[in-house]
Each structure stands twice: as structure tokens, then as C-alpha cells.
Amino acid sequence: MKVLLRLFITYKVYFLITFLFILFGLLALLFLKHGESVIAVNQCHNSYLDIFFTFITRLGEITGYLMSVLILVFISVDLRKKYFLTLTISALLSLGITQSCKHYLFKNEHRPSYFYDNLHAIENENQHKNNSFPSGHTTAAFTFATVIAFSCRKIWVQITTPILALLVAYSRLYLGQHFLIDIVVGGILGIMIASICFYLINDWFSSPK
């Protein structure tokens, strides 16, 4: 418990930003009807935002993993084994957990395009209809963001990483790919998976061999 508390204190800026996102999301879920948020966000579109959020959403895919590696190299001079190991294991767990939820536990959870025909369509962006819960892109984005934030205590890193993850989450609503609950739970999963992996791996590296 003390170790987890120390983790929260050390990276308080990162956790404060992500906590506000989760709190705002949970409050929105309480007061908004299912689907209201995705319709409102999806309809506020233009060609520039289409390009921007199509690019941003890629940060929740393999592109995000590769970019995370590059960022780790940049901010830590040498890519320390424990950070790379944490990133790899966290990414694999995120993928495994979200895909298991999508295809087995919650396989009947449909995406917004299954219910709504008036969603803004973007060229070359396929709007899926099934396997909605949770958002894999959001989970991956917050996983990457958490590992990167933990690898460097600089304030600008702890501020930038959650904002990028938040943009990925928002892009899933903008593109009409997920409901609000999908991205909120995805964010929580990503933070939890990365935090637990970081704690366990850091403890393993710190223990006498």
C-alpha cells in the first residue's frame, strides 16, 4: 500500500490529469443518455478535424507502441531494460485483455454505427459495428502514456502524455467508433495495467539478485 501511495505522490501531476478525465467521464455517464456524447462529438466535424483525429487515433495502435519506444529513447538517453520490458508486457496485456473482453465477455456490445445511421463518415475510415466494449485504442493509449510518464519525472512529460491519451480517447468518439463508457473504462484499464506492471517489474529489478 505504501509503495502504491508513493507511486501516486511521485507522479501526482499525471495521476491528477487522468483522475480528472475519469471523474468527468463518470459524471457524464451519470447525466447523459447512452449515445448522446458520441452523437454530439461526432457531429462537430470539419475536414481539418477529420484529418487530425484520424491521425491521433493511430496513436492507440502499433504506431503508438513504436512512438512510445522512440519517446523512451529520447527522454531516458538509453532505453533501460525495465522500461522497455514494462512497455512490452503492458502493451501485450492491454491487447489481450481488451480483445478478450470484446470478443468473449462483451461480444454482444455493439458500436454506435450499429444504432445510428447519421454518423459522420470519414473517407477510408471503416466504422465498425460490433465489439465495442472497451475501447482498445484508448486502453493502449493510456497504457503507453502511463509507462512513458513513469519513466521520466519531468513535469512536461507528465502533462503531455495524458493529454495525448485523452486526445486518442476523444478521437474514438469523434470518429463514431465508441461510446463514452468504452473510452472511460479503456482509460481506467490502461492506467491500471501499466501501473501494476511498472510496480512489479520495478520491484523485480530493485530486489537483490
Tab-separated table of C-alpha atoms in Angstrom:
chain	number	residue	atom	x	y	z
A	1	MET	CA	0.000	0.000	0.000
A	2	LYS	CA	2.841	2.375	0.904
A	3	VAL	CA	4.559	1.646	-2.403
A	4	LEU	CA	1.405	2.437	-4.370
A	5	LEU	CA	0.902	5.645	-2.374
A	6	ARG	CA	4.497	6.654	-3.132
A	7	LEU	CA	3.830	5.966	-6.810
A	8	PHE	CA	0.823	8.310	-6.769
A	9	ILE	CA	2.790	11.017	-4.958
A	10	THR	CA	5.798	10.764	-7.282
A	11	TYR	CA	3.668	11.062	-10.411
A	12	LYS	CA	0.923	13.228	-8.915
A	13	VAL	CA	0.655	15.525	-11.951
A	14	TYR	CA	-0.010	12.617	-14.285
A	15	PHE	CA	-2.495	10.991	-11.929
A	16	LEU	CA	-4.290	14.293	-11.298
A	17	ILE	CA	-4.917	14.820	-15.029
A	18	THR	CA	-6.034	11.240	-15.603
A	19	PHE	CA	-8.192	11.308	-12.459
A	20	LEU	CA	-9.997	14.416	-13.722
A	21	PHE	CA	-10.643	12.664	-17.049
A	22	ILE	CA	-12.087	9.610	-15.318
A	23	LEU	CA	-14.152	11.732	-12.925
A	24	PHE	CA	-15.528	13.855	-15.781
A	25	GLY	CA	-16.305	10.719	-17.771
A	26	LEU	CA	-18.102	9.049	-14.882
A	27	LEU	CA	-20.165	12.174	-14.191
A	28	ALA	CA	-21.062	12.424	-17.877
A	29	LEU	CA	-22.187	8.798	-17.817
A	30	LEU	CA	-24.497	9.600	-14.912
A	31	PHE	CA	-26.176	12.592	-16.545
A	32	LEU	CA	-26.112	11.780	-20.269
A	33	LYS	CA	-28.170	9.154	-22.019
A	34	HIS	CA	-26.320	6.324	-23.719
A	35	GLY	CA	-25.135	7.583	-27.096
A	36	GLU	CA	-25.676	11.313	-26.518
A	37	SER	CA	-21.980	12.074	-26.143
A	38	VAL	CA	-20.858	10.243	-29.274
A	39	ILE	CA	-23.568	11.900	-31.384
A	40	ALA	CA	-22.711	15.370	-30.055
A	41	VAL	CA	-18.957	14.958	-30.595
A	42	ASN	CA	-19.302	13.211	-33.958
A	43	GLN	CA	-21.490	15.941	-35.410
A	44	CYS	CA	-18.983	18.729	-34.564
A	45	HIS	CA	-16.773	17.956	-37.541
A	46	ASN	CA	-14.891	19.576	-40.382
A	47	SER	CA	-12.255	18.417	-42.879
A	48	TYR	CA	-9.321	19.585	-40.724
A	49	LEU	CA	-10.565	17.786	-37.629
A	50	ASP	CA	-11.183	14.687	-39.735
A	51	ILE	CA	-7.512	14.590	-40.704
A	52	PHE	CA	-6.303	15.455	-37.203
A	53	PHE	CA	-8.333	12.876	-35.302
A	54	THR	CA	-7.726	10.178	-37.908
A	55	PHE	CA	-4.011	10.702	-37.252
A	56	ILE	CA	-4.429	10.927	-33.477
A	57	THR	CA	-6.382	7.684	-33.277
A	58	ARG	CA	-3.377	5.840	-34.768
A	59	LEU	CA	-1.515	6.529	-31.514
A	60	GLY	CA	-3.678	3.808	-29.971
A	61	GLU	CA	-2.417	1.240	-32.480
A	62	ILE	CA	1.004	-0.291	-33.190
A	63	THR	CA	2.079	3.190	-34.290
A	64	GLY	CA	1.631	4.289	-30.690
A	65	TYR	CA	3.849	1.472	-29.431
A	66	LEU	CA	6.653	2.394	-31.828
A	67	MET	CA	6.308	6.064	-30.945
A	68	SER	CA	6.451	5.184	-27.255
A	69	VAL	CA	9.749	3.375	-27.801
A	70	LEU	CA	11.157	6.425	-29.593
A	71	ILE	CA	9.999	8.721	-26.794
A	72	LEU	CA	11.567	6.452	-24.175
A	73	VAL	CA	14.836	6.587	-26.078
A	74	PHE	CA	14.612	10.365	-26.231
A	75	ILE	CA	13.804	11.042	-22.580
A	76	SER	CA	15.976	8.377	-20.929
A	77	VAL	CA	19.077	8.639	-23.154
A	78	ASP	CA	19.490	4.886	-23.138
A	79	LEU	CA	16.480	2.597	-23.297
A	80	ARG	CA	16.592	0.989	-19.869
A	81	LYS	CA	15.588	-2.655	-19.798
A	82	LYS	CA	12.943	-2.225	-17.122
A	83	TYR	CA	11.120	0.494	-19.061
A	84	PHE	CA	11.192	-1.421	-22.314
A	85	LEU	CA	10.060	-4.583	-20.503
A	86	THR	CA	7.275	-2.679	-18.754
A	87	LEU	CA	6.112	-1.167	-22.039
A	88	THR	CA	6.169	-4.528	-23.851
A	89	ILE	CA	4.373	-6.523	-21.157
A	90	SER	CA	1.848	-3.739	-20.541
A	91	ALA	CA	1.087	-3.466	-24.258
A	92	LEU	CA	0.605	-7.233	-24.593
A	93	LEU	CA	-1.641	-7.362	-21.517
A	94	SER	CA	-3.688	-4.413	-22.769
A	95	LEU	CA	-4.160	-6.109	-26.108
A	96	GLY	CA	-5.028	-9.466	-24.559
A	97	ILE	CA	-7.471	-8.081	-22.008
A	98	THR	CA	-9.313	-5.730	-24.369
A	99	GLN	CA	-9.607	-8.322	-27.128
A	100	SER	CA	-10.830	-10.961	-24.668
A	101	CYS	CA	-13.463	-8.530	-23.401
A	102	LYS	CA	-14.507	-7.514	-26.915
A	103	HIS	CA	-14.773	-10.981	-28.414
A	104	TYR	CA	-15.781	-13.132	-25.437
A	105	LEU	CA	-17.017	-11.363	-22.293
A	106	PHE	CA	-18.866	-8.494	-24.033
A	107	LYS	CA	-19.152	-9.802	-27.589
A	108	ASN	CA	-22.737	-8.553	-27.934
A	109	GLU	CA	-21.863	-4.920	-27.210
A	110	HIS	CA	-22.440	-3.036	-30.471
A	111	ARG	CA	-20.762	0.156	-31.629
A	112	PRO	CA	-22.531	3.468	-32.329
A	113	SER	CA	-22.813	2.838	-36.100
A	114	TYR	CA	-24.928	-0.240	-35.314
A	115	PHE	CA	-27.599	2.013	-33.789
A	116	TYR	CA	-27.200	5.306	-35.666
A	117	ASP	CA	-27.276	5.828	-39.428
A	118	ASN	CA	-26.491	9.546	-39.353
A	119	LEU	CA	-22.936	9.416	-38.028
A	120	HIS	CA	-20.373	11.448	-39.943
A	121	ALA	CA	-18.398	9.083	-42.170
A	122	ILE	CA	-14.734	9.719	-42.928
A	123	GLU	CA	-13.181	8.502	-46.154
A	124	ASN	CA	-11.072	5.334	-45.760
A	125	GLU	CA	-12.143	5.027	-42.114
A	126	ASN	CA	-14.259	1.918	-41.648
A	127	GLN	CA	-16.937	2.335	-38.987
A	128	HIS	CA	-17.160	-0.995	-37.204
A	129	LYS	CA	-20.472	-2.159	-35.797
A	130	ASN	CA	-19.545	-4.775	-33.205
A	131	ASN	CA	-17.121	-5.491	-30.347
A	132	SER	CA	-17.413	-2.074	-28.764
A	133	PHE	CA	-16.508	-2.578	-25.105
A	134	PRO	CA	-13.944	-1.496	-24.046
A	135	SER	CA	-12.036	0.810	-26.411
A	136	GLY	CA	-8.788	-0.917	-27.345
A	137	HIS	CA	-7.286	2.285	-28.741
A	138	THR	CA	-7.982	4.164	-25.511
A	139	THR	CA	-6.635	1.344	-23.351
A	140	ALA	CA	-3.438	1.196	-25.415
A	141	ALA	CA	-3.029	4.982	-25.416
A	142	PHE	CA	-3.288	5.237	-21.627
A	143	THR	CA	-1.005	2.222	-21.233
A	144	PHE	CA	1.678	3.883	-23.365
A	145	ALA	CA	1.143	7.254	-21.667
A	146	THR	CA	1.455	5.783	-18.170
A	147	VAL	CA	4.684	3.921	-18.895
A	148	ILE	CA	6.247	6.984	-20.526
A	149	ALA	CA	5.161	9.249	-17.652
A	150	PHE	CA	6.628	6.799	-15.120
A	151	SER	CA	9.928	6.649	-16.979
A	152	CYS	CA	10.547	10.356	-16.544
A	153	ARG	CA	9.584	12.645	-13.661
A	154	LYS	CA	9.787	15.827	-15.731
A	155	ILE	CA	6.597	17.854	-15.446
A	156	TRP	CA	6.249	18.415	-19.208
A	157	VAL	CA	6.253	14.639	-19.763
A	158	GLN	CA	3.623	14.070	-17.067
A	159	ILE	CA	1.433	16.741	-18.656
A	160	THR	CA	1.933	15.881	-22.327
A	161	THR	CA	1.416	12.121	-22.125
A	162	PRO	CA	-2.077	12.128	-20.544
A	163	ILE	CA	-3.202	14.904	-22.896
A	164	LEU	CA	-2.186	12.797	-25.909
A	165	ALA	CA	-4.007	9.798	-24.423
A	166	LEU	CA	-7.085	11.965	-23.850
A	167	LEU	CA	-6.989	13.067	-27.492
A	168	VAL	CA	-6.914	9.431	-28.586
A	169	ALA	CA	-9.937	8.720	-26.385
A	170	TYR	CA	-11.766	11.754	-27.772
A	171	SER	CA	-10.927	10.678	-31.327
A	172	ARG	CA	-12.836	7.425	-30.784
A	173	LEU	CA	-15.978	9.447	-30.068
A	174	TYR	CA	-15.293	11.859	-32.918
A	175	LEU	CA	-14.881	9.001	-35.398
A	176	GLY	CA	-18.068	7.366	-34.115
A	177	GLN	CA	-16.234	4.193	-33.159
A	178	HIS	CA	-17.090	4.010	-29.458
A	179	PHE	CA	-19.482	5.089	-26.736
A	180	LEU	CA	-18.365	7.176	-23.761
A	181	ILE	CA	-18.360	4.195	-21.402
A	182	ASP	CA	-15.986	2.358	-23.760
A	183	ILE	CA	-13.311	5.036	-23.540
A	184	VAL	CA	-13.723	5.700	-19.810
A	185	VAL	CA	-13.261	2.031	-18.966
A	186	GLY	CA	-10.464	1.808	-21.529
A	187	GLY	CA	-8.637	4.658	-19.815
A	188	ILE	CA	-9.024	3.046	-16.383
A	189	LEU	CA	-7.755	-0.288	-17.731
A	190	GLY	CA	-4.730	1.274	-19.390
A	191	ILE	CA	-3.692	3.151	-16.251
A	192	MET	CA	-4.186	0.112	-14.004
A	193	ILE	CA	-2.356	-2.327	-16.279
A	194	ALA	CA	0.661	-0.068	-16.757
A	195	SER	CA	0.815	0.916	-13.064
A	196	ILE	CA	0.722	-2.690	-11.851
A	197	CYS	CA	3.306	-3.797	-14.429
A	198	PHE	CA	5.582	-0.887	-13.549
A	199	TYR	CA	5.337	-1.640	-9.847
A	200	LEU	CA	6.024	-5.380	-10.230
A	201	ILE	CA	8.839	-5.029	-12.756
A	202	ASN	CA	10.477	-2.155	-10.880
A	203	ASP	CA	10.311	-4.220	-7.697
A	204	TRP	CA	11.876	-7.182	-9.507
A	205	PHE	CA	14.752	-5.091	-10.861
A	206	SER	CA	15.301	-3.493	-7.446
A	207	SER	CA	15.426	-6.765	-5.500
A	208	PRO	CA	18.865	-8.306	-4.874
A	209	LYS	CA	19.749	-10.999	-7.400
